[in-house]
Tab-separated table of C-alpha atoms in Angstrom:
chain	number	residue	atom	x	y	z
A	1360	ALA	CA	0.000	0.000	0.000
A	1361	GLN	CA	2.844	2.403	0.772
A	1362	VAL	CA	4.470	1.618	-2.565
A	1363	GLY	CA	1.333	2.510	-4.500
A	1364	GLN	CA	0.782	5.866	-2.771
A	1365	GLY	CA	3.470	7.690	-4.777
A	1366	PHE	CA	2.346	6.373	-8.155
A	1367	ILE	CA	0.955	8.900	-10.667
A	1368	LEU	CA	-0.453	8.089	-14.114
A	1369	GLN	CA	-0.882	10.970	-16.582
A	1370	GLN	CA	-2.946	10.917	-19.787
A	1371	PRO	CA	-2.907	14.583	-20.931
A	1372	GLN	CA	-4.863	14.347	-24.206
A	1373	ASP	CA	-8.586	15.058	-23.992
A	1374	LYS	CA	-9.519	14.910	-27.692
A	1375	VAL	CA	-7.588	13.933	-30.797
A	1376	SER	CA	-8.770	14.271	-34.401
A	1377	VAL	CA	-7.085	12.238	-37.112
A	1378	SER	CA	-7.698	11.474	-40.794
A	1379	ALA	CA	-8.264	7.966	-42.080
A	1380	GLY	CA	-5.014	6.300	-43.053
A	1381	ASP	CA	-2.872	8.505	-40.808
A	1382	THR	CA	-0.975	7.489	-37.659
A	1383	LEU	CA	-2.527	8.225	-34.265
A	1384	THR	CA	-0.329	8.935	-31.229
A	1385	LEU	CA	-1.771	8.480	-27.718
A	1386	THR	CA	0.284	9.814	-24.829
A	1387	CYS	CA	0.598	8.209	-21.367
A	1388	SER	CA	3.323	8.374	-18.722
A	1389	VAL	CA	3.768	7.125	-15.156
A	1390	SER	CA	5.926	8.240	-12.270
A	1391	GLY	CA	6.681	6.922	-8.790
A	1392	ALA	CA	6.819	3.397	-7.495
A	1393	GLY	CA	3.751	1.445	-8.468
A	1394	PRO	CA	2.527	-2.042	-7.655
A	1395	LEU	CA	3.432	-5.037	-9.722
A	1396	GLY	CA	1.259	-5.268	-12.809
A	1397	PRO	CA	1.115	-4.268	-16.474
A	1398	VAL	CA	0.089	-1.009	-18.135
A	1399	LYS	CA	-2.521	-1.441	-20.847
A	1400	TRP	CA	-4.452	0.659	-23.327
A	1401	LEU	CA	-8.180	-0.007	-23.480
A	1402	LYS	CA	-10.731	1.251	-25.982
A	1403	GLY	CA	-13.949	1.938	-24.142
A	1404	TRP	CA	-14.721	1.325	-20.494
A	1405	GLY	CA	-16.731	-1.316	-18.720
A	1406	SER	CA	-17.647	-4.781	-19.870
A	1407	GLY	CA	-17.479	-3.855	-23.555
A	1408	ASN	CA	-13.900	-2.551	-23.523
A	1409	GLU	CA	-11.286	-3.749	-26.001
A	1410	THR	CA	-7.593	-4.178	-25.247
A	1411	VAL	CA	-5.601	-2.126	-27.760
A	1412	TYR	CA	-2.143	-2.695	-26.268
A	1413	ASP	CA	-0.520	-4.497	-23.359
A	1414	GLN	CA	3.061	-5.363	-22.542
A	1415	ARG	CA	2.646	-9.086	-23.034
A	1416	SER	CA	0.875	-9.260	-26.427
A	1417	SER	CA	1.602	-8.151	-29.997
A	1418	PHE	CA	-0.744	-5.923	-32.002
A	1419	PRO	CA	-0.041	-5.477	-35.748
A	1420	ARG	CA	-0.845	-1.781	-36.004
A	1421	VAL	CA	0.189	-0.644	-32.515
A	1422	THR	CA	3.754	0.118	-31.383
A	1423	ARG	CA	5.359	1.866	-28.400
A	1424	VAL	CA	6.710	5.361	-28.942
A	1425	VAL	CA	9.622	4.607	-26.604
A	1426	ALA	CA	10.293	0.893	-26.660
A	1427	GLU	CA	11.018	-0.895	-23.351
A	1428	SER	CA	10.486	2.296	-21.325
A	1429	SER	CA	9.239	1.866	-17.746
A	1430	THR	CA	7.775	5.376	-17.515
A	1431	ASP	CA	6.580	6.301	-21.041
A	1432	PHE	CA	3.733	4.138	-22.269
A	1433	SER	CA	2.707	6.291	-25.249
A	1434	ILE	CA	1.619	4.307	-28.314
A	1435	ARG	CA	1.163	4.810	-32.059
A	1436	ILE	CA	-1.688	3.334	-34.082
A	1437	ARG	CA	-0.900	3.374	-37.801
A	1438	ASP	CA	-3.328	3.300	-40.738
A	1439	VAL	CA	-6.264	4.591	-38.717
A	1440	GLN	CA	-9.645	3.300	-39.883
A	1441	PRO	CA	-13.179	4.633	-39.166
A	1442	GLU	CA	-13.758	1.835	-36.662
A	1443	ASP	CA	-10.811	3.149	-34.586
A	1444	ALA	CA	-12.871	6.134	-33.431
A	1445	GLY	CA	-13.727	6.009	-29.702
A	1446	THR	CA	-12.356	6.794	-26.217
A	1447	TYR	CA	-9.018	5.292	-25.186
A	1448	TYR	CA	-7.823	4.789	-21.600
A	1449	CYS	CA	-4.327	4.210	-20.289
A	1450	VAL	CA	-4.699	1.809	-17.319
A	1451	LYS	CA	-2.272	0.580	-14.651
A	1452	PHE	CA	-3.113	-2.860	-13.289
A	1453	GLN	CA	-1.907	-4.587	-10.122
A	1454	LYS	CA	-1.603	-8.297	-9.559
A	1455	SER	CA	-3.919	-10.031	-7.128
A	1456	VAL	CA	-5.048	-13.524	-6.282
A	1457	ASP	CA	-7.987	-13.200	-8.706
A	1458	GLY	CA	-5.818	-11.814	-11.527
A	1459	ASP	CA	-5.057	-8.275	-12.709
A	1460	GLU	CA	-7.113	-5.556	-11.116
A	1461	VAL	CA	-7.377	-1.884	-12.107
A	1462	PHE	CA	-5.091	0.192	-9.916
A	1463	GLN	CA	-5.219	3.579	-11.664
A	1464	HIS	CA	-6.331	4.879	-15.054
A	1465	GLY	CA	-6.295	8.066	-17.067
A	1466	LYS	CA	-9.240	10.314	-17.786
A	1467	GLY	CA	-9.522	9.039	-21.352
A	1468	THR	CA	-8.725	10.435	-24.808
A	1469	GLU	CA	-11.578	10.807	-27.269
A	1470	VAL	CA	-10.464	9.978	-30.830
A	1471	SER	CA	-12.487	11.133	-33.818
A	1472	LEU	CA	-11.879	10.900	-37.552
A	1473	GLN	CA	-11.970	14.103	-39.523
A	1474	GLU	CA	-13.176	14.342	-43.117
A	1475	THR	CA	-10.489	14.751	-45.718
A	1476	THR	CA	-10.591	18.314	-47.036
A	1477	LEU	CA	-9.502	19.192	-50.527
A	1478	VAL	CA	-6.610	21.590	-50.640
A	1479	PRO	CA	-6.877	24.538	-53.091
A	1480	GLY	CA	-4.291	22.977	-55.396
A	1481	MET	CA	-6.323	19.803	-55.768
A	1482	VAL	CA	-9.476	21.811	-56.453
A	1483	ALA	CA	-7.706	23.866	-59.129
A	1484	ALA	CA	-6.285	20.729	-60.747
A	1485	ALA	CA	-9.736	19.130	-60.813
A	1486	VAL	CA	-11.247	22.247	-62.422
A	1487	VAL	CA	-8.524	22.380	-65.091
A	1488	LEU	CA	-8.961	18.663	-65.817
A	1489	CYS	CA	-12.719	19.054	-66.228
A	1490	PHE	CA	-12.202	22.064	-68.532
A	1491	LEU	CA	-9.736	20.167	-70.732
A	1492	LEU	CA	-12.105	17.208	-70.890
A	1493	LEU	CA	-14.941	19.512	-71.961
A	1494	LEU	CA	-12.774	21.044	-74.695
A	1495	LEU	CA	-11.859	17.567	-75.932
A	1496	LEU	CA	-15.508	16.548	-76.126
A	1497	LEU	CA	-16.412	19.747	-78.004
A	1498	PHE	CA	-13.551	19.190	-80.459
A	1499	VAL	CA	-14.643	15.616	-81.129
A	1500	ALA	CA	-18.257	16.721	-81.621
A	1501	PHE	CA	-17.196	19.513	-84.022
A	1502	PHE	CA	-14.981	17.119	-85.979
A	1503	MET	CA	-17.810	14.611	-86.327
A	1504	TYR	CA	-20.199	17.388	-87.411
A	1505	ARG	CA	-17.751	18.661	-90.079
A	1506	ARG	CA	-17.192	15.144	-91.318
A	1507	LYS	CA	-20.926	14.509	-91.580
A	1508	ARG	CA	-21.523	17.797	-93.383
A	1509	ARG	CA	-18.682	17.099	-95.798
A	1510	GLY	CA	-20.180	13.700	-96.599
A	1511	GLU	CA	-23.575	15.274	-97.260
A	1512	VAL	CA	-22.066	17.913	-99.548
A	1513	ASP	CA	-20.067	15.300	-101.458
A	1514	SER	CA	-23.163	13.155	-101.929
A	1515	GLN	CA	-25.123	16.179	-103.157
A	1516	CYS	CA	-22.357	17.053	-105.612
A	1517	LEU	CA	-22.386	13.512	-106.969
A	1518	ALA	CA	-26.161	13.313	-107.152
A	1519	GLY	CA	-26.696	16.896	-108.359
A	1520	PRO	CA	-25.756	16.472	-112.059
A	1521	VAL	CA	-28.007	13.448	-112.293
A	1522	ALA	CA	-30.931	15.384	-110.852
A	1523	VAL	CA	-30.343	18.362	-113.143
A	1524	GLY	CA	-29.815	16.190	-116.154
A	1525	SER	CA	-26.446	17.519	-117.290
A	1526	PHE	CA	-24.931	14.035	-117.328
A	1527	SER	CA	-28.049	11.939	-117.805
A	1528	PRO	CA	-27.366	8.980	-120.074
A	1529	ILE	CA	-28.393	10.122	-123.574
A	1530	PRO	CA	-27.631	7.787	-126.441
A	1531	LEU	CA	-24.770	9.154	-128.509
A	1532	ARG	CA	-24.831	8.622	-132.204
A	1533	CYS	CA	-21.718	8.001	-134.143
A	1534	CYS	CA	-21.975	8.338	-137.848
A	1535	ALA	CA	-19.520	8.602	-140.634
A	1536	GLY	CA	-19.921	11.498	-142.903
A	1537	THR	CA	-20.352	15.228	-142.677
A	1538	PRO	CA	-23.294	16.256	-140.477
A	1539	SER	CA	-25.880	18.494	-141.954
A	1540	THR	CA	-26.218	21.909	-140.372
A	1541	THR	CA	-29.886	22.325	-141.136
A	1542	SER	CA	-32.283	22.598	-138.212
A	1543	SER	CA	-34.467	19.751	-139.492
A	1544	GLU	CA	-31.596	17.252	-139.414
A	1545	VAL	CA	-30.604	18.384	-135.885
A	1546	GLN	CA	-34.189	17.880	-134.742
A	1547	ASP	CA	-34.222	14.424	-136.344
A	1548	ALA	CA	-31.025	13.547	-134.486
A	1549	GLU	CA	-32.618	14.579	-131.162
A	1550	THR	CA	-35.860	12.660	-131.643
A	1551	SER	CA	-34.809	9.593	-133.606
A	1552	HIS	CA	-32.610	6.804	-132.231
A	1553	LEU	CA	-32.601	4.828	-135.462
A	1554	PRO	CA	-29.232	4.651	-137.186
A	1555	ARG	CA	-28.966	6.688	-140.307
A	1556	GLN	CA	-28.040	5.043	-143.546
A	1557	GLN	CA	-24.357	5.449	-144.026
A	1558	SER	CA	-23.058	6.996	-147.202
A	1559	SER	CA	-21.543	4.652	-149.609
A	1560	LYS	CA	-18.636	6.978	-149.953
A	1561	GLU	CA	-16.046	6.572	-147.178
A	1562	ASP	CA	-15.264	9.849	-145.369
A	1563	ASN	CA	-12.005	10.894	-143.753
A	1564	SER	CA	-13.492	12.096	-140.426
A	1565	ILE	CA	-15.764	10.787	-137.646
A	1566	HIS	CA	-18.233	13.099	-135.942
A	1567	TYR	CA	-19.536	12.696	-132.361
A	1568	ALA	CA	-22.714	14.525	-131.446
A	1569	ASP	CA	-23.706	15.037	-127.802
A	1570	LEU	CA	-27.208	16.479	-127.632
A	1571	GLN	CA	-28.075	17.897	-124.203
A	1572	PRO	CA	-31.398	19.599	-123.310
A	1573	LEU	CA	-30.859	23.190	-122.217
A	1574	PRO	CA	-33.015	25.100	-119.716
A	1575	VAL	CA	-36.009	26.778	-121.265
A	1576	ALA	CA	-35.380	30.507	-121.493
A	1577	PRO	CA	-37.418	33.079	-123.379
A	1578	ARG	CA	-35.612	34.432	-126.415
A	1579	ARG	CA	-36.644	36.868	-129.112
A	1580	GLY	CA	-37.787	35.362	-132.331
A	1581	ARG	CA	-38.639	31.967	-130.807
A	1582	SER	CA	-42.038	30.753	-129.911
A	1583	PRO	CA	-42.703	29.958	-126.230
A	1584	GLY	CA	-42.207	26.350	-125.282
A	1585	ALA	CA	-39.800	25.590	-128.110
A	1586	ALA	CA	-37.271	22.947	-127.116
A	1587	CYS	CA	-33.644	24.033	-127.089
A	1588	SER	CA	-30.679	21.782	-127.612
A	1589	GLU	CA	-26.925	22.013	-127.784
A	1590	TYR	CA	-24.824	20.472	-130.478
A	1591	ALA	CA	-21.121	19.717	-130.257
A	1592	SER	CA	-19.023	18.293	-133.078
A	1593	ILE	CA	-15.561	16.777	-132.752
A	1594	LYS	CA	-13.661	15.670	-135.787
A	1595	VAL	CA	-11.222	12.790	-135.471
A	1596	ALA	CA	-9.146	11.483	-138.301
A	1597	ALA	CA	-10.389	8.101	-139.408
A	1598	LYS	CA	-7.932	5.235	-139.451
């Protein structure tokens, strides 16, 4: 009893806030001559307490701040998890016939986990990343739009002459001999697809006629509704 009177246990921390994944340090020290018995760290008090550290067992995430010290019983808990939140007590036990009994304990340290706050640099980086991603999406959308429009224009250019009739398949007539320049023969060439009787006399040139319908336009000296045509002649030396 006289030995235990000079014993003092100090647990100075009231509250400690720590982030998940960090290392938690709990401080405890003793002074004076105490009774025989271990010093333990308990989480919670009463029948539902949990032993976090004692001198005779090994705990994977818990280590002594000063190993093998007889006065400093501070501990470190690494990789703190949400389930580590609670109140921790540094307790001095004394040996008795019935086992270890509580001799003295600290007032307890309440441990809470704080939410991880984003630093300004991380916020700025996230904003810049989102902006660059938005620009990339807009660029891809614009590229796809231009490509689609270009395809539509190309298809219209290919289909346009057919719709207008500039390159519609019109039978071309090839005949040997000198074409007549009278309007009646030109009209016969436009309306008749029957081959003309070739001249018995062999000519020295071949004429190709491509008759294309022209848009109807009012002209002086021509009755309304008269069909217009275009005549082209190319002379090639006969072999």
